[in-house]
mmCIF file of C-alpha atoms in Angstrom:
data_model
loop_
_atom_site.group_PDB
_atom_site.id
_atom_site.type_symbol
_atom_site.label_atom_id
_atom_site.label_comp_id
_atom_site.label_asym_id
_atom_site.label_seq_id
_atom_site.Cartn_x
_atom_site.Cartn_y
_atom_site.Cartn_z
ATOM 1 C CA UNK S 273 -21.303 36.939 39.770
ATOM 2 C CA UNK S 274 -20.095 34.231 42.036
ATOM 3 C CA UNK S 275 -16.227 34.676 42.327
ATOM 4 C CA UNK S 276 -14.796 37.702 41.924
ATOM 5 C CA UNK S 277 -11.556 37.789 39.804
ATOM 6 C CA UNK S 278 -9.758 38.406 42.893
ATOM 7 C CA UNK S 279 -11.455 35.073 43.888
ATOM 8 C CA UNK S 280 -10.806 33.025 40.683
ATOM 9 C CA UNK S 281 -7.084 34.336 40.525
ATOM 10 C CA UNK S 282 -6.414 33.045 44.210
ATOM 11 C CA UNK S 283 -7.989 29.486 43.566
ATOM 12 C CA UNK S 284 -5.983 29.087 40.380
ATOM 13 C CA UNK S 285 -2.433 30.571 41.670
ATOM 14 C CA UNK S 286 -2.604 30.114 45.383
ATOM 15 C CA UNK S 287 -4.950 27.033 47.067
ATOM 16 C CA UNK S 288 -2.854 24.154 45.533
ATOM 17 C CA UNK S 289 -2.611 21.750 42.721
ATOM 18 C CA UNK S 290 -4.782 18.873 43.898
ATOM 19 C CA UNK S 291 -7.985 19.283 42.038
ATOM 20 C CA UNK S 292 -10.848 16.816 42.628
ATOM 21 C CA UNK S 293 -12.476 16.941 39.778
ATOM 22 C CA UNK S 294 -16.128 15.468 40.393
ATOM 23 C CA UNK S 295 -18.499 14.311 37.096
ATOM 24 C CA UNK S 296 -15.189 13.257 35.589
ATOM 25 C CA UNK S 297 -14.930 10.212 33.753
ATOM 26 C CA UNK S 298 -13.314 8.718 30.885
ATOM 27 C CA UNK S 299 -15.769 10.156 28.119
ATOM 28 C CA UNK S 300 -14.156 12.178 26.537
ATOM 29 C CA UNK S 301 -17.475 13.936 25.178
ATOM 30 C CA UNK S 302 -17.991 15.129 28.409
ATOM 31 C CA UNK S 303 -16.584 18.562 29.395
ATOM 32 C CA UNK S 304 -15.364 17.780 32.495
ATOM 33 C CA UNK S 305 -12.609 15.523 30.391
ATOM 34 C CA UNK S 306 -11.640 18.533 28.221
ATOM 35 C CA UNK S 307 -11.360 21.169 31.291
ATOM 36 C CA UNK S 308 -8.975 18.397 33.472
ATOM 37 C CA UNK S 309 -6.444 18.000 30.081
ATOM 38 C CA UNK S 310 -6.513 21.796 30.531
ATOM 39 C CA UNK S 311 -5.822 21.687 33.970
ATOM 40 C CA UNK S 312 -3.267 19.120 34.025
ATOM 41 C CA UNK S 313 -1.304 21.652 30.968
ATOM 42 C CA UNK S 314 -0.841 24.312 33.881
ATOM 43 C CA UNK S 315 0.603 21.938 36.029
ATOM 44 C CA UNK S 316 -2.683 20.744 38.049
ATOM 45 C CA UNK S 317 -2.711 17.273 39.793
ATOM 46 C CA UNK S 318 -6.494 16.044 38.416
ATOM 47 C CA UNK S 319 -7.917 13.697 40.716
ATOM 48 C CA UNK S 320 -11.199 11.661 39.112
ATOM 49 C CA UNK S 321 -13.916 11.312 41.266
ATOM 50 C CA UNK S 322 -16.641 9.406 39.768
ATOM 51 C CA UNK S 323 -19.234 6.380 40.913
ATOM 52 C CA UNK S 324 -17.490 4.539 38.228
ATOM 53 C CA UNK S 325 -14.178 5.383 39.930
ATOM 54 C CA UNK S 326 -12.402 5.304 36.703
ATOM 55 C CA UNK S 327 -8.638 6.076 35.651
ATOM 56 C CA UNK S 328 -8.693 9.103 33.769
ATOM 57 C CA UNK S 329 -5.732 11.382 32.164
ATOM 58 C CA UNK S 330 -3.273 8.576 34.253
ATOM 59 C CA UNK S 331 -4.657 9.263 37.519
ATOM 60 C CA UNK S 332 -6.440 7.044 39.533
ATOM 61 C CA UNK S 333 -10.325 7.616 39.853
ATOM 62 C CA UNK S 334 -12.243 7.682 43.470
ATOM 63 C CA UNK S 335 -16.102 6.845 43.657
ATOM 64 C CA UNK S 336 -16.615 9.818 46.260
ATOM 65 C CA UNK S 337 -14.284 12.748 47.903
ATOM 66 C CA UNK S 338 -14.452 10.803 50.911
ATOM 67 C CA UNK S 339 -12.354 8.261 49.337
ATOM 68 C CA UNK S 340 -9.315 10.103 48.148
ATOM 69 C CA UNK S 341 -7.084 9.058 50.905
ATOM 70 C CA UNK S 342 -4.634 12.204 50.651
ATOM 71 C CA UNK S 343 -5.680 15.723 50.717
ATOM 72 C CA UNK S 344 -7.170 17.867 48.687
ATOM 73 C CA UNK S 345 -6.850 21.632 47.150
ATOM 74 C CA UNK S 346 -9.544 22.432 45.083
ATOM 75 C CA UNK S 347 -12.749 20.470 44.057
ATOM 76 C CA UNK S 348 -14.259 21.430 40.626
ATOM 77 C CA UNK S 349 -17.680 20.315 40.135
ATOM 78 C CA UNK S 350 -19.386 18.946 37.234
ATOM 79 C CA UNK S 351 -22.449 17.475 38.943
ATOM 80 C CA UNK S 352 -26.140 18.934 37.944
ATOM 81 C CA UNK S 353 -26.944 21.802 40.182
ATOM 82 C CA UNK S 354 -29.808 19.918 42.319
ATOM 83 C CA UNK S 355 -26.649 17.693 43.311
ATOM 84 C CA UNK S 356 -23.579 19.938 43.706
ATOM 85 C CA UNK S 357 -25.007 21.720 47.440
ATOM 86 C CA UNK S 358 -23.984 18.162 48.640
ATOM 87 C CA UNK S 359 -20.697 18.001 46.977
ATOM 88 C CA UNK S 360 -19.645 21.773 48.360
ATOM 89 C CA UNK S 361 -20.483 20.242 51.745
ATOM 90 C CA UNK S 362 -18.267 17.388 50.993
ATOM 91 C CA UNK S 363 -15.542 19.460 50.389
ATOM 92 C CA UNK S 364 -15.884 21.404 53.234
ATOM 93 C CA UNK S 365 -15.920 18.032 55.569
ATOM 94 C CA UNK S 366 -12.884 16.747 53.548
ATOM 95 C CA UNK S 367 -10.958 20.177 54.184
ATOM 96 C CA UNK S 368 -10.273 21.271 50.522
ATOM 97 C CA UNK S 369 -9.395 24.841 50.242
ATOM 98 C CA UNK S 370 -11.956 25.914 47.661
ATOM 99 C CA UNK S 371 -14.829 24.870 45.793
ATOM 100 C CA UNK S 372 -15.418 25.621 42.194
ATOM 101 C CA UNK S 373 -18.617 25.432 40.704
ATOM 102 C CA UNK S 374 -18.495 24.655 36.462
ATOM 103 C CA UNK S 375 -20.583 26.880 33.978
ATOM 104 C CA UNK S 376 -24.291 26.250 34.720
ATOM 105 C CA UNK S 377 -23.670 25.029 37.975
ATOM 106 C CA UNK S 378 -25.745 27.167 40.400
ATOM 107 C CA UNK S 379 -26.428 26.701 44.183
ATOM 108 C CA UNK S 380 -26.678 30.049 46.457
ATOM 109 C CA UNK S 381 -27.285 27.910 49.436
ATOM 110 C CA UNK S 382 -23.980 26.390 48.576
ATOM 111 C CA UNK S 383 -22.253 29.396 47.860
ATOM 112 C CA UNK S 384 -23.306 30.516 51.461
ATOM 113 C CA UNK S 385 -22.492 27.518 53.348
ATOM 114 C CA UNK S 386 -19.634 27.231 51.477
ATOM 115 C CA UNK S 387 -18.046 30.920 52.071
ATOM 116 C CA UNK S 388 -19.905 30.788 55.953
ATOM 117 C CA UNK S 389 -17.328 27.782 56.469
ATOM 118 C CA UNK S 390 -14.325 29.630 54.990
ATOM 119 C CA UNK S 391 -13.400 28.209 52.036
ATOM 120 C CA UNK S 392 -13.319 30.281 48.563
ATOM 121 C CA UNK S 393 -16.041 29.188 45.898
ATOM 122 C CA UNK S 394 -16.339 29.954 42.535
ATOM 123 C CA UNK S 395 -19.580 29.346 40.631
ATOM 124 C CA UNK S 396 -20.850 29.426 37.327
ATOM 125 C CA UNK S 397 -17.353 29.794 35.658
ATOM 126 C CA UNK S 398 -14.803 27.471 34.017
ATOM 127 C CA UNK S 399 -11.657 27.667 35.492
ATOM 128 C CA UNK S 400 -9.958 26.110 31.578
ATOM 129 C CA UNK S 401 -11.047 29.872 30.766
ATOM 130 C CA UNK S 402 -9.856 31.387 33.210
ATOM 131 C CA UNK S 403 -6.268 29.910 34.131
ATOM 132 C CA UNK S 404 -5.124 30.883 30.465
ATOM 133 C CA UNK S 405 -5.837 34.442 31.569
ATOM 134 C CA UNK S 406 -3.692 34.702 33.815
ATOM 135 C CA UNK S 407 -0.368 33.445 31.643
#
């Protein structure tokens, strides 16, 4: 397990409200559409970042984290494993606070670099699960 519950219960109450949510785009057959409505119901800012750079849920859409011109929190991932390692180091070099890896999103290499630099990860686990837990 990636994330203790410690770890998932910190990321959802205590690093902030600005997700980056990367893979997110305005289809809403995608699950990365479903988990930011959810996110945005417990009071999360959802920031899109997408190539297509896309409005989604009323907030404006970013082609890259590098981009986003304000800081932030938390970036959720919903990129193909073979691709997220790079996105964890993005969020490192942008400063967010944690990195959180969706359901079938697996990179231990990540998961090292990312806790070696100091910020809290989360892999393999949906945080639309988890915040409802916590209420």
């Amino acid at each position: 397990m990636y994330g203790d519950d410690a770890t998932v219960r910190k990321i959802l109450t205590e690093s902030g409200d600005t997700w980056a949510v990367v893979g997110l785009s305005s289809n809403r057959q995608r699950a990365a559409y479903g988990v930011a409505q959810v996110l945005q119901r417990f009071g999360k800012r959802v920031v899109p970042v997408h190539p297509k750079a896309e409005t989604v849920h009323g907030e404006q859409g970013y082609a890259s984290l590098a981009d986003i011109p304000f800081d932030v929190d938390v970036v959720d991932v919903f990129v193909n494993s073979d691709l997220a390692g790079a996105v964890a180091d993005e969020a490192v070099a942008k400063g967010a606070r944690a990195v959180w890896f969706q359901l079938g999103v697996v990179d231990e290499e990540a998961y090292a670099r990312t806790r070696a630099a100091g910020v809290d990860m989360v892999m393999n686990r949906c945080p639309a699960i988890e915040i409802p837990r916590l209420a």
